[in-house]
Amino acid sequence: MKKRVLIIDDDALFRAILSRLVSLAGYEYDTAESGEKGYEMVANNHYDCIFVDYQMYELNGIEFVKLVRSNPDPAIAEVPIVLLTGWVEKQIVNSAFEAGISLFRQKLELQHTSEYIEKIVNEAISNNEIHLVNNSLILLYKGQ
């Protein structure tokens, strides 16, 4: 069975670009235009990885991560999450990892190839598995 990815971003063009790359990498995907809609989808579907934008209206990416990580269902709370942003401020990155993201990536990095997307998904899953073995949802930032 193909892995399934959720893409959450309020920018329709970026959702379309990332959806195409995810599809070319061989993954099934769903999209959501807001953190609220994304959380609703997470609560009702299984995802192997989630890509979420940092800067969105109402529920931003970090707030979305906190909501997912606080879910009592481990199948939801432990899903790997990649936070995407154009903003690379140390405070944002630190807050994101404290919230429990699996991986941080700049949006510009994702406009490459489907093989790169596959590498990111696999890295997010691996990072999550390593830290969940240690019963920790706070994942380390692997700088570039």
Short mmCIF file of C-alpha atoms in Angstrom, two decimals:
data_model
loop_
_atom_site.label_atom_id
_atom_site.label_comp_id
_atom_site.label_asym_id
_atom_site.label_seq_id
_atom_site.Cartn_x
_atom_site.Cartn_y
_atom_site.Cartn_z
CA MET A 1 0.00 0.00 0.00
CA LYS A 2 1.26 3.49 -0.87
CA LYS A 3 2.18 5.88 1.90
CA ARG A 4 -0.27 8.71 2.38
CA VAL A 5 0.76 12.33 2.93
CA LEU A 6 -1.26 15.35 4.08
CA ILE A 7 -0.28 18.80 2.77
CA ILE A 8 -1.57 21.80 4.76
CA ASP A 9 -0.95 25.25 3.35
CA ASP A 10 -3.12 28.32 2.80
CA ASP A 11 -1.31 29.08 -0.47
CA ALA A 12 -3.13 27.24 -3.30
CA LEU A 13 -0.18 27.47 -5.69
CA PHE A 14 2.24 25.96 -3.20
CA ARG A 15 -0.26 23.20 -2.36
CA ALA A 16 -0.45 22.40 -6.09
CA ILE A 17 3.34 22.36 -6.51
CA LEU A 18 3.93 20.18 -3.47
CA SER A 19 1.03 17.89 -4.39
CA ARG A 20 2.57 17.27 -7.79
CA LEU A 21 6.00 16.49 -6.29
CA VAL A 22 4.45 14.18 -3.68
CA SER A 23 2.49 12.39 -6.39
CA LEU A 24 5.56 12.00 -8.60
CA ALA A 25 7.39 10.54 -5.60
CA GLY A 26 4.73 7.81 -5.50
CA TYR A 27 2.67 8.90 -2.51
CA GLU A 28 -1.05 9.35 -2.20
CA TYR A 29 -1.97 12.72 -0.76
CA ASP A 30 -4.73 14.94 0.57
CA THR A 31 -4.60 18.70 0.92
CA ALA A 32 -6.07 21.21 3.34
CA GLU A 33 -6.12 24.99 3.10
CA SER A 34 -6.02 25.60 6.87
CA GLY A 35 -4.75 24.10 10.09
CA GLU A 36 -8.30 23.58 11.29
CA LYS A 37 -9.29 21.62 8.18
CA GLY A 38 -5.99 19.72 8.34
CA TYR A 39 -6.62 18.66 11.94
CA GLU A 40 -10.11 17.49 11.03
CA MET A 41 -8.58 15.36 8.27
CA VAL A 42 -5.90 13.97 10.61
CA ALA A 43 -8.58 12.97 13.11
CA ASN A 44 -10.48 11.02 10.43
CA ASN A 45 -7.70 9.52 8.25
CA HIS A 46 -4.35 7.79 8.58
CA TYR A 47 -1.30 9.69 7.31
CA ASP A 48 2.29 8.52 7.16
CA CYS A 49 3.60 12.09 7.10
CA ILE A 50 2.21 15.64 7.27
CA PHE A 51 3.63 18.75 5.61
CA VAL A 52 2.32 21.89 7.33
CA ASP A 53 3.01 25.54 6.62
CA TYR A 54 4.15 27.68 9.54
CA GLN A 55 2.38 30.92 8.69
CA MET A 56 -1.36 30.43 8.28
CA TYR A 57 -4.38 32.35 9.53
CA GLU A 58 -6.12 31.34 12.75
CA LEU A 59 -4.17 28.11 13.49
CA ASN A 60 -0.51 28.37 12.50
CA GLY A 61 1.79 25.41 11.89
CA ILE A 62 3.23 25.29 15.41
CA GLU A 63 -0.23 25.46 16.97
CA PHE A 64 -1.30 22.66 14.62
CA VAL A 65 1.66 20.52 15.74
CA LYS A 66 0.81 21.07 19.42
CA LEU A 67 -2.79 20.06 18.76
CA VAL A 68 -1.72 16.85 16.98
CA ARG A 69 0.87 15.95 19.63
CA SER A 70 -1.69 16.40 22.42
CA ASN A 71 -4.17 13.96 20.85
CA PRO A 72 -4.70 10.92 23.13
CA ASP A 73 -4.64 8.54 20.14
CA PRO A 74 -0.99 7.53 19.49
CA ALA A 75 -1.76 6.88 15.81
CA ILE A 76 -2.52 10.60 15.53
CA ALA A 77 -0.12 12.05 18.11
CA GLU A 78 2.92 10.25 16.70
CA VAL A 79 2.55 11.00 12.98
CA PRO A 80 5.73 12.57 11.54
CA ILE A 81 5.28 16.28 10.79
CA VAL A 82 7.46 18.43 8.52
CA LEU A 83 7.08 22.16 9.22
CA LEU A 84 7.47 24.30 6.09
CA THR A 85 8.21 27.99 6.06
CA GLY A 86 9.91 30.77 4.21
CA TRP A 87 10.87 32.23 7.60
CA VAL A 88 14.11 30.95 9.05
CA GLU A 89 14.27 32.68 12.40
CA LYS A 90 15.93 30.82 15.24
CA GLN A 91 12.98 31.46 17.55
CA ILE A 92 10.53 29.90 15.07
CA VAL A 93 12.74 26.86 14.51
CA ASN A 94 13.25 26.34 18.26
CA SER A 95 9.54 26.74 18.99
CA ALA A 96 8.72 24.26 16.25
CA PHE A 97 11.02 21.59 17.65
CA GLU A 98 9.78 22.20 21.18
CA ALA A 99 6.24 21.65 19.86
CA GLY A 100 7.29 18.28 18.44
CA ILE A 101 7.96 18.62 14.73
CA SER A 102 9.91 15.82 13.09
CA LEU A 103 11.69 17.95 10.53
CA PHE A 104 12.00 21.59 9.46
CA ARG A 105 12.36 22.62 5.83
CA GLN A 106 12.31 25.90 3.95
CA LYS A 107 9.69 26.06 1.23
CA LEU A 108 12.25 26.93 -1.42
CA GLU A 109 14.03 23.65 -0.75
CA LEU A 110 10.91 21.72 -1.74
CA GLN A 111 10.68 23.06 -5.26
CA HIS A 112 13.25 20.54 -6.47
CA THR A 113 12.43 16.96 -7.40
CA SER A 114 10.14 14.18 -6.35
CA GLU A 115 13.20 12.22 -5.18
CA TYR A 116 13.93 15.03 -2.73
CA ILE A 117 10.37 14.82 -1.40
CA GLU A 118 10.78 11.08 -0.88
CA LYS A 119 14.03 11.71 1.03
CA ILE A 120 12.28 14.27 3.27
CA VAL A 121 9.33 11.95 4.01
CA ASN A 122 11.68 9.09 4.86
CA GLU A 123 13.85 11.34 7.03
CA ALA A 124 10.80 12.66 8.91
CA ILE A 125 9.58 9.12 9.55
CA SER A 126 13.05 8.00 10.67
CA ASN A 127 13.49 10.99 12.98
CA ASN A 128 10.10 10.33 14.54
CA GLU A 129 10.85 6.62 15.07
CA ILE A 130 14.20 7.31 16.73
CA HIS A 131 12.71 9.71 19.24
CA LEU A 132 9.57 7.71 19.89
CA VAL A 133 11.76 4.78 20.92
CA ASN A 134 13.01 7.09 23.68
CA ASN A 135 9.41 8.02 24.55
CA SER A 136 10.01 11.59 23.48
CA LEU A 137 8.00 13.67 21.07
CA ILE A 138 10.48 16.55 21.19
CA LEU A 139 12.70 15.97 18.19
CA LEU A 140 16.15 17.38 17.58
CA TYR A 141 16.83 19.94 14.91
CA LYS A 142 19.21 18.59 12.31
CA GLY A 143 20.79 21.68 10.80
CA GLN A 144 21.72 21.88 7.18
#
